[in-house]
Short mmCIF file of C-alpha atoms and ligand atoms in Angstrom, two decimals:
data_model
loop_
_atom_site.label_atom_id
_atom_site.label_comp_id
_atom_site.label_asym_id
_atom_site.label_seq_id
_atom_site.Cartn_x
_atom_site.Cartn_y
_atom_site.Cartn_z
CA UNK A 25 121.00 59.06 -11.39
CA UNK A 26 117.53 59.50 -10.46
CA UNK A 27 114.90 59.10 -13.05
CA UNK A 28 114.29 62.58 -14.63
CA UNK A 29 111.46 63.55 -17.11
CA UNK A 30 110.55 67.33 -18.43
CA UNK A 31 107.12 68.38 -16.51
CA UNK A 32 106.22 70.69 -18.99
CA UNK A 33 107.53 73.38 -16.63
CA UNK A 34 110.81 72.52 -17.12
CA UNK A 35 111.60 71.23 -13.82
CA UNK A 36 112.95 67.84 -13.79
CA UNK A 37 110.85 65.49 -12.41
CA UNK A 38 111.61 61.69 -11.23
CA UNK A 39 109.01 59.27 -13.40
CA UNK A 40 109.78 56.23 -10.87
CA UNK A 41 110.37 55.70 -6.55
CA UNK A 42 113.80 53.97 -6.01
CA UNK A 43 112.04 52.45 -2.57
CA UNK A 44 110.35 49.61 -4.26
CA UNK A 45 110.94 46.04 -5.52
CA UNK A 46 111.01 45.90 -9.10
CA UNK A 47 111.11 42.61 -11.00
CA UNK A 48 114.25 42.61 -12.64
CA UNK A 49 114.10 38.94 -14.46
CA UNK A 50 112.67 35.86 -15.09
CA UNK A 51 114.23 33.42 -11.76
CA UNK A 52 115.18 30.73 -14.44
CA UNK A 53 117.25 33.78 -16.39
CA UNK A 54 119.48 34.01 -13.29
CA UNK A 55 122.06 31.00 -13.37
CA UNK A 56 125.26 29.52 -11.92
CA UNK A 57 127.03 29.65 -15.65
CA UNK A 58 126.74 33.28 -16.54
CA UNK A 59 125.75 36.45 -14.96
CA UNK A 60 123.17 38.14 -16.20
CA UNK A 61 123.17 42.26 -16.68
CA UNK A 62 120.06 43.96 -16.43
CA UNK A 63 119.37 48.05 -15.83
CA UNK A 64 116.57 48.62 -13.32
CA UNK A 65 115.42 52.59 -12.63
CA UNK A 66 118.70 53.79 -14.83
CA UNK A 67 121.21 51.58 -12.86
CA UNK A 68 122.65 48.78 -14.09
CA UNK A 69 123.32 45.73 -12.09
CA UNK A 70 124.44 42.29 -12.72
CA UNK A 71 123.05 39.20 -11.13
CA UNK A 72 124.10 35.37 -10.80
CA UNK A 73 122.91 32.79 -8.60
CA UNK A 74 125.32 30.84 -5.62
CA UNK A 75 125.27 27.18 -5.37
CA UNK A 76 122.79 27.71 -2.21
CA UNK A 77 120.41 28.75 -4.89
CA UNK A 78 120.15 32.53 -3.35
CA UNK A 79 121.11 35.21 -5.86
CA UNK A 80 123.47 38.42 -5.92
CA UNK A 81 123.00 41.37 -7.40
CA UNK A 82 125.42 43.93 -7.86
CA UNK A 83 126.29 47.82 -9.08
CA UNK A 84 127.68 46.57 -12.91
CA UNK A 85 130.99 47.93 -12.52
CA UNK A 86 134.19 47.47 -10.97
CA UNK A 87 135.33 48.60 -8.48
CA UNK A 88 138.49 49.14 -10.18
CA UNK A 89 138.44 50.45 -13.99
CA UNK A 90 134.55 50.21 -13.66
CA UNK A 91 134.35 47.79 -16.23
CA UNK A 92 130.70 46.01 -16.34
CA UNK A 93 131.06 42.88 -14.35
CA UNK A 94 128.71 41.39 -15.89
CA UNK A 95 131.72 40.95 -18.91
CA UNK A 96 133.30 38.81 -16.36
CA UNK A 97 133.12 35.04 -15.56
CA UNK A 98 131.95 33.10 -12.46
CA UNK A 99 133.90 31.15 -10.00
CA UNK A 100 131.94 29.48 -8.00
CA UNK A 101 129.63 31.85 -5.97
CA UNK A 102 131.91 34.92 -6.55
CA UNK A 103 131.96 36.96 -10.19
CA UNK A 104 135.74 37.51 -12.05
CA UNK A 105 136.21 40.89 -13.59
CA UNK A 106 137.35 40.48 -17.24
CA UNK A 107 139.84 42.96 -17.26
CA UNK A 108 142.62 42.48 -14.31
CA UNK A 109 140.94 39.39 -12.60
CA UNK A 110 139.19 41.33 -9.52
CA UNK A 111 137.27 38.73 -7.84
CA UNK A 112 133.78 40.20 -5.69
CA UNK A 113 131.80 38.04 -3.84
CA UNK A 114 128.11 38.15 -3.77
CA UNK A 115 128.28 40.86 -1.08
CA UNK A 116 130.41 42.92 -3.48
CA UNK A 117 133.06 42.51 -1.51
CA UNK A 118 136.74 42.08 -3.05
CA UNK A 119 138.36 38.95 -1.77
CA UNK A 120 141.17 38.37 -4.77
CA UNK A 121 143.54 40.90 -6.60
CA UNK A 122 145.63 38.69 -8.88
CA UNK A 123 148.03 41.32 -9.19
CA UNK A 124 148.72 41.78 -5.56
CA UNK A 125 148.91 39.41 -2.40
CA UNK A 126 146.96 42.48 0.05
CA UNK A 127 143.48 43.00 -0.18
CA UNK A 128 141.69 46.33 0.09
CA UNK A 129 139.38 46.57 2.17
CA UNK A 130 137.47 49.60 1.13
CA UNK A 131 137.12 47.61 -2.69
CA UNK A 132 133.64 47.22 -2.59
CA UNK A 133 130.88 47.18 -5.31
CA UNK A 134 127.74 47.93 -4.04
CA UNK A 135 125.05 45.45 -3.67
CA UNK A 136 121.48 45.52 -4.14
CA UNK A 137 118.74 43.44 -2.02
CA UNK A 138 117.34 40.41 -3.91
CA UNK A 139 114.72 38.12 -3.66
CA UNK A 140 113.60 34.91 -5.54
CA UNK A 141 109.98 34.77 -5.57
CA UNK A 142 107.04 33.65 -7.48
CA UNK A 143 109.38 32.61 -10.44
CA UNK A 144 110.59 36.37 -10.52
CA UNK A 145 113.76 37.69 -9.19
CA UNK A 146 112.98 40.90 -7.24
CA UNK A 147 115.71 43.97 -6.54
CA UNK A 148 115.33 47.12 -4.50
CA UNK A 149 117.31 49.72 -6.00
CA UNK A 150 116.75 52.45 -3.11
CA UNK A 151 117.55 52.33 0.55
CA UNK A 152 118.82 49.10 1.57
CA UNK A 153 117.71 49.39 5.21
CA UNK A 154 113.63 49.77 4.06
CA UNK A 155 114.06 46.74 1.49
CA UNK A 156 111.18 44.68 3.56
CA UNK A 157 110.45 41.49 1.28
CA UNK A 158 106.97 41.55 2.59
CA UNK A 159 106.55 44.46 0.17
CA UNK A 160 106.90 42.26 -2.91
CA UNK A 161 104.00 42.88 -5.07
CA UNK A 162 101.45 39.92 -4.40
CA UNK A 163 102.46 37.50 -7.53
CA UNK A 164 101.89 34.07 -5.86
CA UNK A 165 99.64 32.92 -8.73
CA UNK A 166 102.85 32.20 -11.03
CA UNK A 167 104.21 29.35 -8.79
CA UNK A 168 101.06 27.80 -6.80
CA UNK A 169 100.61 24.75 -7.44
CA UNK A 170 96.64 25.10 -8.22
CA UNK A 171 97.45 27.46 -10.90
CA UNK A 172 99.17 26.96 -14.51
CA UNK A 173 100.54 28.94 -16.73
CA UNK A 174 103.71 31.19 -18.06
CA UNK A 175 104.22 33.77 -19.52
CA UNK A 176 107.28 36.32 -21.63
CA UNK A 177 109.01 39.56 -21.23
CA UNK A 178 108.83 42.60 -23.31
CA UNK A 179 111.60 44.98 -23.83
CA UNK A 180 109.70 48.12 -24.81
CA UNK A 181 110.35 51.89 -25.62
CA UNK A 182 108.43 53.74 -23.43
CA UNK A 183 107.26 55.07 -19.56
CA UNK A 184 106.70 52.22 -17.73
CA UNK A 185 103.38 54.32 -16.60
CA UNK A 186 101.87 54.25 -20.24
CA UNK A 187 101.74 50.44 -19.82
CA UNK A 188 100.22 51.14 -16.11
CA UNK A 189 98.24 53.80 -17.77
CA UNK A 190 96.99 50.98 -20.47
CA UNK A 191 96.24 48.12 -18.27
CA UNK A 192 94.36 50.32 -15.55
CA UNK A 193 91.79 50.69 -18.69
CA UNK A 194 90.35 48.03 -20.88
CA UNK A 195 87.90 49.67 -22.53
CA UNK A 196 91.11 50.14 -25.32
CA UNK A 197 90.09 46.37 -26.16
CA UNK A 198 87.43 47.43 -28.09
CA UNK A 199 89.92 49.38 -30.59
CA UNK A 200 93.38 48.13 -30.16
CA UNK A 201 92.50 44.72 -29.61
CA UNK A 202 89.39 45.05 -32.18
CA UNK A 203 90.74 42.04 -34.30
CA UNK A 204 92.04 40.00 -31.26
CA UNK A 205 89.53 39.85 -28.45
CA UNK A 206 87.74 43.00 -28.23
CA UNK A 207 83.83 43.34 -28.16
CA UNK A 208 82.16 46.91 -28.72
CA UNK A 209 80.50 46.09 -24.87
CA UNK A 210 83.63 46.50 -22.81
CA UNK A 211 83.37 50.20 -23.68
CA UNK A 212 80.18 50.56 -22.48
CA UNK A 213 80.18 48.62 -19.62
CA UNK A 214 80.71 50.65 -16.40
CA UNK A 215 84.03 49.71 -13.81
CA UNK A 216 84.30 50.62 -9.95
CA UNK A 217 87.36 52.07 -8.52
CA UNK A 218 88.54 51.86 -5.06
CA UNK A 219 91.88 52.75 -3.52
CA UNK A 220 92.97 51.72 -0.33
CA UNK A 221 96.76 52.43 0.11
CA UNK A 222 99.01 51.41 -2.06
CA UNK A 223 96.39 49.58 -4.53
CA UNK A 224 93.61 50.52 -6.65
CA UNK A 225 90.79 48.18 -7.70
CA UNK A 226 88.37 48.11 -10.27
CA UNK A 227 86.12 46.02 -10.76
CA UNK A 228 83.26 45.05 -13.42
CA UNK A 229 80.70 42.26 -13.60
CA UNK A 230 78.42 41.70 -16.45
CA UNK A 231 75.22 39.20 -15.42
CA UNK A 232 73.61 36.78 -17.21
CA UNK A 233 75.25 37.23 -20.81
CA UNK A 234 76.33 34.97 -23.47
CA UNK A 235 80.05 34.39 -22.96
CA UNK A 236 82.36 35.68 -25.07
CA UNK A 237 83.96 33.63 -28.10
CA UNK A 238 87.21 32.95 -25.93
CA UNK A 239 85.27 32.06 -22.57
CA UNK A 240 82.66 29.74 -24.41
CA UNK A 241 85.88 28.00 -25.49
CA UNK A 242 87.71 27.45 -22.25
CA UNK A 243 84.18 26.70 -20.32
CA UNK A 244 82.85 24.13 -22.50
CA UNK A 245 79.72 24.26 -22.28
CA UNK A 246 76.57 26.15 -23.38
CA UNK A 247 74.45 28.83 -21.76
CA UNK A 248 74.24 32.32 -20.02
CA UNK A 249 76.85 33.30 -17.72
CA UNK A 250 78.73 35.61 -15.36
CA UNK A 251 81.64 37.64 -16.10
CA UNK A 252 84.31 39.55 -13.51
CA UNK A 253 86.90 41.66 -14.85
CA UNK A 254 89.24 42.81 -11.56
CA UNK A 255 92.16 44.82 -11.70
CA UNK A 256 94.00 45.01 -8.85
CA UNK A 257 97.40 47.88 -9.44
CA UNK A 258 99.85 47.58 -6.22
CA UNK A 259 102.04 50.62 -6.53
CA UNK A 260 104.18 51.16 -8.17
CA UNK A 261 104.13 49.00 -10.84
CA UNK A 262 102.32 45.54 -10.83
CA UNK A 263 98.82 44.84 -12.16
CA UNK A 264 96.73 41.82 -11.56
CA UNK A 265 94.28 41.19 -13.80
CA UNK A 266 91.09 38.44 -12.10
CA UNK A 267 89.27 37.66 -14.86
CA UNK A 268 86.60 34.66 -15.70
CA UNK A 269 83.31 33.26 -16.08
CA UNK A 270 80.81 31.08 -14.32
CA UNK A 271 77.19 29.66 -15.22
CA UNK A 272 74.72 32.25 -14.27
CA UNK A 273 73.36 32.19 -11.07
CA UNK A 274 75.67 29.60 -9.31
CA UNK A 275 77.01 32.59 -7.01
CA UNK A 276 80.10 33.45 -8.29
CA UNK A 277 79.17 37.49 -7.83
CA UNK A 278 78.63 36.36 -3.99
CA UNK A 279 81.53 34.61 -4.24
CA UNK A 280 81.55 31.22 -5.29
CA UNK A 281 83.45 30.75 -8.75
CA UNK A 282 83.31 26.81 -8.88
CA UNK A 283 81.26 26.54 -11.38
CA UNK A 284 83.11 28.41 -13.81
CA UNK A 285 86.82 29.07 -15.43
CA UNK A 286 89.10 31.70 -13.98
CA UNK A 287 92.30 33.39 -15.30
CA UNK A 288 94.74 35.94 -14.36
CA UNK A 289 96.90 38.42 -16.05
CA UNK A 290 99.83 38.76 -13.91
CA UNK A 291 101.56 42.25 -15.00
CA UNK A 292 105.01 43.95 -13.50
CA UNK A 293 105.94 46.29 -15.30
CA UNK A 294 109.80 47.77 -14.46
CA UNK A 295 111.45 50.65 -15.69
CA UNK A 296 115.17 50.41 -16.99
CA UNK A 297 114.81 54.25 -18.09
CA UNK A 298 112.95 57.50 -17.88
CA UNK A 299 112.03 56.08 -22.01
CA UNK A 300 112.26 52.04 -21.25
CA UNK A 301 110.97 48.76 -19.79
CA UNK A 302 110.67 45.51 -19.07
CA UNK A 303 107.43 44.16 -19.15
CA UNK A 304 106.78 40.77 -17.62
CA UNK A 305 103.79 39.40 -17.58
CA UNK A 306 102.44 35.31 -17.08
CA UNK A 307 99.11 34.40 -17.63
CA UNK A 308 97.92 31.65 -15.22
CA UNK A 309 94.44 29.50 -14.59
CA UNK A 310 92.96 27.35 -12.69
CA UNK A 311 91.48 24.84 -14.52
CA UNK A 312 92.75 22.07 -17.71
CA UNK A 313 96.28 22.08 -15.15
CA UNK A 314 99.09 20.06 -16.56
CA UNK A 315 97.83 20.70 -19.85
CA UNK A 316 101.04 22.12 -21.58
CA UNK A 317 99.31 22.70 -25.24
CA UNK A 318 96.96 24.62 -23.91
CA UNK A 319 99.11 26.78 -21.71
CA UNK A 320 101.83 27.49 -24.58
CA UNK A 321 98.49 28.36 -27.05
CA UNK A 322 97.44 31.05 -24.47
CA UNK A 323 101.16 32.35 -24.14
CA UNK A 324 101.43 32.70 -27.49
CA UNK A 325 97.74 34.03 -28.16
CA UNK A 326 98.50 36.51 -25.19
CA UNK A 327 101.89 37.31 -26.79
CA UNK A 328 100.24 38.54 -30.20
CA UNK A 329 97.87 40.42 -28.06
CA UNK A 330 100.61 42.22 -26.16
CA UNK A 331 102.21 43.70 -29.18
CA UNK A 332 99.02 45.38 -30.26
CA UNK A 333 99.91 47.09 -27.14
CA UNK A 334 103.34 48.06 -27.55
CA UNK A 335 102.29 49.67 -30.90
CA UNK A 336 100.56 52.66 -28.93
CA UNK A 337 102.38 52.74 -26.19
CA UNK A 338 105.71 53.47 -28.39
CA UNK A 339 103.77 55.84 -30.69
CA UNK A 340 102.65 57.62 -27.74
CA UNK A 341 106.19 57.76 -26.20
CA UNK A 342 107.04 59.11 -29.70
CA UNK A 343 104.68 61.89 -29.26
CA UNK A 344 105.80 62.35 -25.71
CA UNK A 345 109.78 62.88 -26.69
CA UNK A 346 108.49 64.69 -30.01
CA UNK A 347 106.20 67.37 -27.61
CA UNK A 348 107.71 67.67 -24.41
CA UNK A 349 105.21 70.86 -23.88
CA UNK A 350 101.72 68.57 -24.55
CA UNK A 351 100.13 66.70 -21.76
CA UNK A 352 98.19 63.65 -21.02
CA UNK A 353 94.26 64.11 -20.67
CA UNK A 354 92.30 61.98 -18.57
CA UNK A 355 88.67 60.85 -19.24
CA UNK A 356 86.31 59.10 -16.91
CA UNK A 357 87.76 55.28 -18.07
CA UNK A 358 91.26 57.10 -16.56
CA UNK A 359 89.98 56.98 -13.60
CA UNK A 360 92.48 53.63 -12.35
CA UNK A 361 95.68 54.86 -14.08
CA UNK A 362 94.44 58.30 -12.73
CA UNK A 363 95.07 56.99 -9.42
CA UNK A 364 97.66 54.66 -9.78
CA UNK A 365 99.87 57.54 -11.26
CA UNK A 366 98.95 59.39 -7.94
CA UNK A 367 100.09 56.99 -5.76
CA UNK A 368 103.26 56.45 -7.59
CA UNK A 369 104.16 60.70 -7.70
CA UNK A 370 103.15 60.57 -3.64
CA UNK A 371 106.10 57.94 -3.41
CA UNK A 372 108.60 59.63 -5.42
CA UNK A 373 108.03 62.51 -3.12
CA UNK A 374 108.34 61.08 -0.08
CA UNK A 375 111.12 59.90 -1.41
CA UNK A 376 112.01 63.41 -2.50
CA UNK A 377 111.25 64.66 1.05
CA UNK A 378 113.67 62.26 2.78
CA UNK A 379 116.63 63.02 0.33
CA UNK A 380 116.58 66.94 0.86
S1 FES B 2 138.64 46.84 -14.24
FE1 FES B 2 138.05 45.13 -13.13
S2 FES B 2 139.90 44.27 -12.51
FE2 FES B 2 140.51 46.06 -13.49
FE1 FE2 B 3 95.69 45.72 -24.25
#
């Protein structure tokens, strides 16, 4: 089923495209021992990995009584329904009935595209025949070798858009994050926002300032310095965050960030539902590598920071099921998740377009 959500008008209207890759675990979640069930844009599929490392992905149900294969056991690279022993292979095709000596040849589950990459495991749940891995969001950050890091998943109760909607904007800092790492100057600060296909950018430097409590820390050292704040959304759901300092005046706006300390916030946000998702995200630097205190106190400082986010984001979902008649408003700092949402609804009706 296709993901549906009230406009207001009460026509239904599809909140995600199918004709994307969404991440739909962590690659060290997906094993040889047990398969792993996950629901990705309201279908639910079941993965496990062969012993050539590459990974399946199936439709969670059998072919025969549709009980969730994911219930089932492995043998060897093919998955065992639980119920009458039904053996698929990672194609989804059926290659044992213990019950019978034939095979049938139209017992097929259907498969999904996968791919392994940048310590994510990717599916397409739309058209197999446009699932192009060179559309896989631009992640590389989480497994290059001159970056460290990791990072969690969050199982949250809401549109994946309100956490698109949320990241597209940090001017919230200042009031969700008040306690955490806010500072009444990211409100005031002005962003830039580009689009050019499929992304939107914004971007904000502040010159010549005294760093933040958090940068001072990681830097090092004293004085005035440079700050970048880049978001970078690639439709329809993954948000890289560029963010650092540098020592004034040692060219980092031109270009040149080595003297200074740089992060990222890497963000993919899937939906299972039309009302849930799974929000991985890694934070990753490029400085103090191989230093495993640091990078679990940063996980775990980011972690804390993340629920502060959930908090709205559910209570506004709350308000959304509660009112399906009340909109969303949008304000100048909108203007990224203004068009990010855009270029998500232009997908979903191509999409839309194709189907009818
Ligand atoms: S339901 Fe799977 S083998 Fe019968
Ligand atoms: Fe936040």
């Amino acid at each position: 089923m296709m993901g549906d959500q009230n406009n207001g008008r009460g026509e239904a209207v599809p909140t995600f495209p199918l004709n994307a890759w969404y991440a739909a675990a962590w690659s060290q979640e997906v094993g040889r021992r047990q398969p792993l069930a996950r629901t990705v844009c309201n279908k639910s599929m079941v993965f496990w990995r062969k012993s050539d490392g590459s990974i399946a992905a199936l439709e969670d149900a059998c072919w025969h009584r549709l009980l969730p294969l994911s219930m089932g056991q492995l043998d060897g690279d093919d998955i065992v329904c639980h119920y009458h022993g039904l053996t698929f292979d990672g194609t989804g095709r059926c290659v044992r009935i213990p019950s019978q000596d034939k095979l049938i040849k139209s017992a097929c589950v259907r498969s999904y595209p996968v791919v392994d990459r940048y310590r994510f495991v990717w599916v397409w749940p739309g058209d197999p025949d446009l699932a192009d891995p060179a559309l896989i969001p631009d992640m590389h950050w989480n497994d290059d070798p001159e970056w460290e890091g990791d990072g969690q998943t969050m199982f949250a109760k809401c549109d994946y858009r309100l956490f698109v909607d949320n990241l597209m904007d940090l001017t919230h800092e200042s009031f969700v994050h008040a306690t955490s790492i806010g500072n009444e100057h990211v409100a005031e600060a002005p962003m830039d926002t580009t689009q050019d296909g499929r992304t939107v950018t914004s971007t904000r430097w502040t010159l010549n300032i005294d760093a933040p409590p958090f940068w001072r820390a990681q830097l090092g050292r004293p004085g005035n310095v440079d700050r970048w704040q880049i978001i970078r959304f690639e439709a329809p759901c993954t948000i890289v965050l560029d963010v650092g300092v540098a020592m004034t005046g040692t060219g980092a706006f031109e270009g040149d960030r080595s003297d200074g300390v740089n992060g990222r916030v890497l963000n993919t946000i899937t939906p299972e539902t039309d009302g849930t998702c799974m929000y991985f995200w890694s934070l990753v630097r490029n400085y103090r590598l191989r230093d495993q205190s640091l990078t679990t106190q940063l996980r775990d400082a980011n972690a804390n920071i993340f629920v502060e986010d959930q908090v709205v984001v559910e209570a506004q979902q709350k308000t959304i099921d509660e009112n399906p008649d009340l909109v969303l408003r949008s304000l100048n700092i909108d203007a990224g998740s203004v068009w990010a949402r855009r270029i998500i609804e232009e997908m979903i009706a191509a999409e839309e377009k194709t189907a009818s």
